[in-house]
Amino acid sequence: MDVSSCDVLVVGGGAAGLRAAIAIAEANLNLRVAVISKVYPMRSHTVSAEGGAAAVIKPNDSLDEHAYDTISGGDWLCDQDAVEAFVNEAPVEMLRLEHWGCPWSRQPDGRVAVRSFGGMKVERTWFAADKTGFHMLHSLFQTTLKYEAIQRYDECFVTKLLVEKGRCQGVVAIEVATGKILAITAKAVILATGGCGKVFPFTTNGAIKTGDGMALAYRAGAPLKDMEFVQYHPTGLPLTGILITEATRSEGGWLLNKDGYRYLQDYDLGKPQPKPVLRSMELGPRDRLSQAFVKEQAKGRTLEGPYGHYVHLDIRHLGEKLIDKKLPFVRALCRKYVNLDPVKEMIPVRPVVHYMMGGIHTDIYGATPLPGLYAAGEAACVSINGANRLGSNSLTECLVFGARAGQAAAAFAAEQKETNPAISAQARDEQRRLEESFLRKTDGKERIAPLREEMHKNMEACAGIYRTGAELKRAAQVLRGLQDRFHDLQLDDRSYTFNTELTAALELSFMLDVAEGIVASAFARQESRGSHQRTDHPQRDDDKFLAHSLAYRSPEGPPRIEHLPVTITRWPPGQRVYGK
Amino acid sequence: MAETITLSVARYRPEEEAEPTVQTYEVPYRKDWVVLDALNYIKDQLDGSLSFRWSCRMGVCGSCGMTVNGEPKLTCAVFLSDYLPGPIRVEPLQYFPIVRDLVVDISDFLEKLQKVKPWIILKEEKPLSEGEYRQTPDQLDTYKQFSMCINCMLCYAACPIYGLEPGFVGPAAIALAQRYNLDSRDMGAQERLDILSQKGGIWDCTFVGECTKVCPENVDPAGAIQQYKLAGAAHWFKSLLLPWGAK
């Protein structure tokens, strides 16, 4: 076992984690900052984000418009104080990234260009062609290299948070290359590990999105908030789930059913116009578009292929020149993965799990209820995303709340004395657990893949776009059964060197915890709001559920659910109106 | 019987064996499958002990570079159908130390990347309250292609100079240095040129050009190195004739 220490430890090297690390390095020159990630930072899933990042910068826009689009998009479940802080700080955070070299797409006069996105009344999405997340991540990562205070633990997999005397004081991790156990003590820890799309079988998320940070916090006693809100992006490629960015629609793409009809007009999203209209039709919010697909399928008006039902995304009328300039990655992805050229052919698409509105419960400074523990980015739930995140808010959220969590954690760390030596005993216990439960275990009968497949099947069947209480109850029982079977797991790989079967087992265990949080929260919410649609409770119920769900771990059995009122400042709950 | 295809996969488990070996696996043949899908089939169904890196499966995270039938490739971007009738040889990227099976040690690249200062260098940054630095679409285009590097390491695995001289800073790091040199916001070109003119820098390259051929993102590292050599030569020439002119 290897013991080391730092002042603030950031878990995760994507946009939120790297932004936090820089914020700490700049806030207090005396603090030792470290970023620990199970992958090299430039592999983090921020890299896959395509369309853009929202921030008010144009004279025809306003902070209130951004706030209203976000709050109505979130079906009034957003905390409005958080949203106000977010829209206020978004422009300066985006400018900072411009100063750090992010290659934003530009207007002819050299100013940053913006495009529209779904659910947005005024164009405010900054973009770097259609590889925005990739460029943001690499700009941030390369910028971190100039800070000597930022140390890295690359390819180190965190297995446990060290909590002593009611305070988070570090982590235990496996150095993947060697299998060595690391005990890293810290005065504050920030979880920025991203989402958990891999809980579902069909997702835009990369293999690494297994809810690690969410499960780590949950196991340490911090609650998970609003986990029932799972965003389906309306346009993923069948089979692979590769994302076809919303920017295709903001540039003027159409969604067509099997008859070539723009079916969204039948779902209260406005009437088709030749040019894109903001907050209308194809530029409606993601939850409503994904729900319309399911209804269209029920009417028998979708197409059917080897990988399930789909509709067509048509961008042919945009022309080759625009597609190559603004959507080159979409063209490349289509050519590579579905063997067609969107300049000449329509793209087959279907809804695909994309983003978790829920996450680790934090306040607007990124602090969780567990002292010393902070969270930011998709792993966290502040909440600015409510019941449905507005497209292009998540990348900006990583910057704004990454910076906020970094500053708050730095201030907290500066006030703490040295960490408690008793935690090395905890780290030794964790090492023993990993040896006994996985590496030295010989009597197990279960394998990883079948358990994972069963979790997938169960989540897709019971916790998808439309849900019922009865199905969710069944899903909860299946997950309990999988938790039991997990204890009987047997690995093929006993090696200490780069053992990816061990990390896959730990990821599966994290995902099972997170899946239980999703299902229990969805069961308790007996209403329909945003992305959470209960066919047995089809209406929004503000009397009972204008409140966040908090899922707490209970020692045995499924999570305990509590509710916490939503913070309303200036926008009383109203109807979500699109296409008017 | 369903159709299958054979994968010959390089194995190396340093705790058990001194040298890499080869293991063959039969996997279902599906025309929609990329090579990475077949590796995941092996891991899930046949042999949980096979180790490799992957994440996005859409050619942008840069994790899954391996040698496929002798050529460096992203395994999420080459299809089983590209290699019919098989067998398909899958090996780790060459010129890097092998950690385990298909996993190589790329820490050398991370050190070299940091050395070339891949960040915006300014004498003084303007305050954020003054807004963005103006950059026209044409100015963006001058460096854009070099900013597309996903650090997948295929260019290092293709570079015979890196194979012979591990001290060579290598194609991707030089391309990324040039990405910042050409950025209208940056003022660090001289600092980077000083670093890259040293041993292991641009002069090690004999312009084989393999780096550009294998790049999955159409970055042109060979072009970056050529541009750099011209800049370096002009600088040397000026400093020789006009000692004050190179400052």
Coordinates of N, CA and C in Angstrom, one line a residue, chain B residues 127-246:
Chain B
P127 N -8.1 41.5 -19.6 CA -9.2 41.1 -18.6 C -10.4 40.5 -19.3
L128 N -11.1 39.6 -18.6 CA -12.2 39.0 -19.2 C -13.3 40.0 -19.5
S129 N -13.3 41.1 -18.7 CA -14.4 42.1 -19.0 C -14.2 42.7 -20.4
E130 N -13.1 42.6 -21.0 CA -12.9 43.1 -22.4 C -13.4 42.1 -23.4
G131 N -13.9 41.0 -23.0 CA -14.5 40.0 -23.9 C -13.5 39.1 -24.6
E132 N -14.0 38.6 -25.7 CA -13.1 37.6 -26.4 C -12.0 38.2 -27.2
Y133 N -11.0 37.4 -27.5 CA -10.0 37.8 -28.5 C -10.7 37.6 -29.9
R134 N -10.6 38.6 -30.7 CA -11.2 38.4 -32.1 C -10.3 37.4 -32.9
Q135 N -11.0 36.5 -33.6 CA -10.3 35.6 -34.4 C -11.2 35.3 -35.6
T136 N -10.8 35.7 -36.8 CA -11.6 35.5 -37.9 C -11.7 34.0 -38.3
P137 N -12.7 33.6 -39.1 CA -12.7 32.2 -39.5 C -11.5 31.8 -40.3
D138 N -10.9 32.7 -41.1 CA -9.6 32.4 -41.8 C -8.5 32.1 -40.8
Q139 N -8.4 33.0 -39.7 CA -7.4 32.8 -38.7 C -7.6 31.4 -38.0
L140 N -8.8 31.1 -37.8 CA -9.1 29.8 -37.1 C -8.7 28.7 -38.0
D141 N -8.9 28.8 -39.3 CA -8.6 27.7 -40.3 C -7.1 27.5 -40.3
T142 N -6.2 28.5 -40.0 CA -4.8 28.3 -40.1 C -4.3 27.2 -39.1
Y143 N -4.9 27.1 -38.0 CA -4.5 26.1 -37.0 C -5.4 25.0 -36.7
K144 N -6.7 25.1 -37.2 CA -7.8 24.2 -36.9 C -7.4 22.7 -37.0
Q145 N -6.8 22.3 -38.1 CA -6.5 20.9 -38.3 C -5.6 20.3 -37.3
F146 N -4.6 21.2 -36.8 CA -3.7 20.6 -35.8 C -4.4 20.5 -34.4
S147 N -5.5 21.2 -34.3 CA -6.2 21.1 -33.0 C -7.1 19.9 -33.0
M148 N -7.2 19.1 -34.1 CA -8.1 18.0 -34.1 C -7.4 16.7 -33.5
C149 N -6.1 16.8 -33.1 CA -5.4 15.6 -32.6 C -6.1 15.0 -31.4
I150 N -6.4 13.7 -31.4 CA -7.1 13.1 -30.3 C -6.1 12.3 -29.4
N151 N -4.8 12.5 -29.6 CA -3.7 11.8 -28.8 C -3.9 10.3 -28.8
C152 N -4.2 9.7 -29.9 CA -4.5 8.3 -30.0 C -3.2 7.5 -30.1
M153 N -2.1 8.2 -30.4 CA -0.8 7.6 -30.5 C -0.5 6.7 -31.7
L154 N -1.4 6.7 -32.7 CA -1.2 6.0 -33.9 C 0.0 6.5 -34.6
C155 N 0.3 7.9 -34.6 CA 1.4 8.4 -35.3 C 2.7 8.0 -34.7
Y156 N 2.8 7.9 -33.4 CA 4.0 7.4 -32.8 C 4.3 6.0 -33.2
A157 N 3.2 5.2 -33.2 CA 3.4 3.8 -33.6 C 3.8 3.6 -35.0
A158 N 3.5 4.6 -35.8 CA 3.9 4.5 -37.3 C 5.2 5.2 -37.6
C159 N 5.8 5.8 -36.6 CA 7.0 6.7 -36.8 C 8.3 5.9 -36.6
P160 N 9.0 5.5 -37.7 CA 10.3 4.8 -37.4 C 11.3 5.5 -36.6
I161 N 11.3 6.8 -36.7 CA 12.3 7.6 -35.9 C 12.0 7.4 -34.4
Y162 N 10.7 7.5 -34.0 CA 10.4 7.3 -32.6 C 10.8 5.8 -32.2
G163 N 10.7 4.9 -33.1 CA 11.1 3.5 -32.9 C 12.6 3.4 -32.6
L164 N 13.4 4.2 -33.3 CA 14.8 4.1 -33.2 C 15.3 5.0 -32.1
E165 N 14.7 6.1 -31.9 CA 15.2 7.2 -31.0 C 14.0 7.6 -30.1
P166 N 13.8 6.9 -29.0 CA 12.7 7.2 -28.1 C 12.7 8.6 -27.5
G167 N 13.9 9.3 -27.6 CA 13.9 10.6 -27.1 C 13.2 11.6 -28.0
F168 N 12.9 11.2 -29.3 CA 12.2 12.1 -30.2 C 10.9 12.5 -29.7
V169 N 10.6 13.8 -29.7 CA 9.4 14.3 -29.1 C 8.2 13.8 -29.8
G170 N 8.3 13.6 -31.1 CA 7.3 12.8 -31.9 C 6.2 13.7 -32.5
P171 N 5.5 13.1 -33.5 CA 4.6 13.8 -34.4 C 3.4 14.6 -33.6
A172 N 2.7 13.9 -32.8 CA 1.5 14.6 -32.2 C 1.9 15.8 -31.3
A173 N 3.0 15.6 -30.5 CA 3.4 16.7 -29.7 C 3.8 17.9 -30.5
I174 N 4.5 17.7 -31.6 CA 5.0 18.8 -32.5 C 3.8 19.4 -33.2
A175 N 2.8 18.6 -33.6 CA 1.6 19.1 -34.3 C 0.9 20.0 -33.3
L176 N 0.8 19.6 -32.0 CA 0.1 20.4 -31.0 C 0.9 21.7 -30.7
A177 N 2.2 21.6 -30.7 CA 3.0 22.9 -30.5 C 2.7 23.8 -31.6
Q178 N 2.6 23.3 -32.8 CA 2.3 24.1 -34.0 C 0.9 24.7 -34.0
R179 N 0.0 23.9 -33.4 CA -1.4 24.3 -33.2 C -1.4 25.6 -32.5
Y180 N -0.6 25.7 -31.4 CA -0.6 27.0 -30.6 C 0.2 28.1 -31.3
N181 N 1.3 27.7 -32.0 CA 2.1 28.7 -32.7 C 1.2 29.5 -33.7
L182 N 0.3 28.7 -34.4 CA -0.4 29.3 -35.5 C -1.7 30.0 -35.0
D183 N -2.0 29.9 -33.7 CA -3.2 30.5 -33.1 C -3.0 32.0 -33.0
S184 N -3.8 32.8 -33.6 CA -3.6 34.3 -33.5 C -3.6 34.8 -32.1
R185 N -4.1 34.1 -31.1 CA -4.1 34.6 -29.7 C -2.8 34.3 -29.0
D186 N -1.9 33.5 -29.6 CA -0.7 33.0 -28.9 C 0.5 33.8 -29.2
M187 N 1.4 33.9 -28.2 CA 2.7 34.6 -28.4 C 3.9 33.8 -28.0
G188 N 3.7 32.4 -28.0 CA 4.7 31.6 -27.4 C 5.6 30.8 -28.4
A189 N 5.5 31.2 -29.7 CA 6.1 30.4 -30.8 C 7.6 30.3 -30.5
Q190 N 8.3 31.4 -30.1 CA 9.7 31.4 -29.9 C 10.1 30.5 -28.8
E191 N 9.4 30.5 -27.7 CA 9.6 29.6 -26.6 C 9.6 28.1 -27.0
R192 N 8.6 27.8 -27.8 CA 8.4 26.4 -28.2 C 9.5 26.1 -29.2
L193 N 9.9 27.0 -30.1 CA 10.9 26.7 -31.1 C 12.2 26.4 -30.4
D194 N 12.5 27.2 -29.3 CA 13.7 27.0 -28.6 C 13.8 25.5 -28.0
I195 N 12.6 25.1 -27.6 CA 12.6 23.7 -27.0 C 12.7 22.7 -28.1
L196 N 12.0 22.9 -29.2 CA 12.0 21.9 -30.3 C 13.2 21.9 -31.2
S197 N 14.1 22.9 -31.0 CA 15.3 23.0 -31.8 C 16.4 22.1 -31.2
Q198 N 16.1 21.7 -29.9 CA 17.1 20.9 -29.2 C 17.1 19.5 -29.7
K199 N 18.0 18.7 -29.1 CA 18.1 17.3 -29.5 C 16.7 16.6 -29.1
G200 N 16.3 15.7 -30.0 CA 15.0 15.1 -29.8 C 13.9 15.9 -30.4
G201 N 14.2 17.1 -30.9 CA 13.1 17.9 -31.5 C 12.9 17.7 -33.0
I202 N 12.6 18.8 -33.7 CA 12.2 18.7 -35.1 C 13.3 18.1 -36.0
W203 N 14.6 18.4 -35.6 CA 15.6 18.0 -36.6 C 15.8 16.5 -36.6
D204 N 15.3 15.8 -35.6 CA 15.4 14.3 -35.7 C 14.6 13.7 -36.8
C205 N 13.5 14.4 -37.2 CA 12.6 13.8 -38.2 C 13.2 13.8 -39.6
T206 N 13.2 12.7 -40.2 CA 13.7 12.6 -41.6 C 12.6 12.6 -42.6
F207 N 11.5 13.1 -42.2 CA 10.3 13.2 -43.1 C 9.9 11.9 -43.8
V208 N 9.6 10.9 -43.0 CA 9.1 9.7 -43.5 C 7.6 9.9 -43.9
G209 N 6.9 10.6 -43.1 CA 5.5 11.0 -43.5 C 4.5 9.9 -43.1
E210 N 4.9 8.9 -42.5 CA 3.9 7.8 -42.0 C 2.9 8.4 -41.0
C211 N 3.3 9.3 -40.2 CA 2.4 9.9 -39.2 C 1.2 10.4 -39.8
T212 N 1.3 11.2 -40.9 CA 0.2 11.8 -41.5 C -0.7 10.8 -42.2
K213 N -0.1 9.7 -42.7 CA -0.9 8.7 -43.4 C -1.8 7.9 -42.4
V214 N -1.3 7.7 -41.2 CA -2.1 6.9 -40.3 C -3.1 7.7 -39.4
C215 N -3.0 9.0 -39.5 CA -3.8 9.8 -38.6 C -5.3 9.7 -38.9
P216 N -6.1 9.2 -37.9 CA -7.5 9.0 -38.1 C -8.3 10.3 -38.2
E217 N -7.7 11.4 -37.8 CA -8.4 12.7 -37.8 C -7.9 13.6 -38.9
N218 N -7.1 13.1 -39.8 CA -6.6 13.9 -40.9 C -5.8 15.1 -40.5
V219 N -5.1 14.9 -39.3 CA -4.1 15.9 -38.9 C -2.9 15.6 -39.8
D220 N -2.1 16.7 -40.0 CA -0.9 16.5 -40.8 C 0.4 16.8 -40.0
P221 N 0.8 15.9 -39.1 CA 1.9 16.2 -38.3 C 3.2 16.4 -39.1
A222 N 3.3 15.6 -40.2 CA 4.5 15.8 -41.1 C 4.6 17.2 -41.6
G223 N 3.4 17.7 -42.0 CA 3.3 19.1 -42.4 C 3.7 20.1 -41.3
A224 N 3.3 19.8 -40.1 CA 3.7 20.7 -39.0 C 5.2 20.7 -38.8
I225 N 5.8 19.5 -38.9 CA 7.2 19.4 -38.7 C 8.0 20.2 -39.8
Q226 N 7.5 20.1 -41.1 CA 8.1 20.8 -42.2 C 8.0 22.3 -41.9
Q227 N 6.8 22.8 -41.5 CA 6.6 24.2 -41.2 C 7.6 24.6 -40.2
Y228 N 7.7 23.8 -39.2 CA 8.6 24.1 -38.1 C 10.1 24.2 -38.5
K229 N 10.4 23.2 -39.4 CA 11.9 23.3 -39.8 C 12.1 24.5 -40.6
L230 N 11.2 25.0 -41.4 CA 11.4 26.2 -42.2 C 11.5 27.4 -41.2
A231 N 10.6 27.4 -40.2 CA 10.7 28.5 -39.2 C 12.1 28.4 -38.5
G232 N 12.5 27.2 -38.1 CA 13.7 27.0 -37.4 C 14.9 27.4 -38.2
A233 N 14.9 27.1 -39.5 CA 16.0 27.4 -40.4 C 16.1 28.9 -40.6
A234 N 14.9 29.5 -40.8 CA 14.9 31.0 -41.0 C 15.4 31.7 -39.8
H235 N 15.1 31.2 -38.6 CA 15.5 31.8 -37.4 C 17.0 31.6 -37.2
W236 N 17.5 30.4 -37.6 CA 19.0 30.2 -37.5 C 19.7 31.1 -38.5
F237 N 19.2 31.2 -39.7 CA 19.8 32.0 -40.7 C 19.9 33.5 -40.3
K238 N 18.7 34.0 -39.7 CA 18.7 35.4 -39.3 C 19.6 35.6 -38.2
S239 N 19.7 34.6 -37.2 CA 20.6 34.8 -36.1 C 22.0 34.8 -36.5
L240 N 22.3 34.1 -37.6 CA 23.7 34.0 -38.0 C 24.1 35.4 -38.7
L241 N 23.2 35.9 -39.6 CA 23.6 37.1 -40.3 C 23.3 38.3 -39.6
L242 N 22.2 38.3 -38.9 CA 21.7 39.5 -38.2 C 21.5 39.2 -36.7
P243 N 22.5 39.1 -35.9 CA 22.4 38.6 -34.6 C 21.2 39.3 -33.8
W244 N 21.0 40.5 -34.1 CA 19.9 41.2 -33.4 C 18.5 41.0 -33.9
G245 N 18.5 40.4 -35.2 CA 17.2 40.2 -35.9 C 16.3 39.1 -35.4
A246 N 17.0 38.2 -34.7 CA 16.2 37.0 -34.3 C 15.6 37.2 -32.9

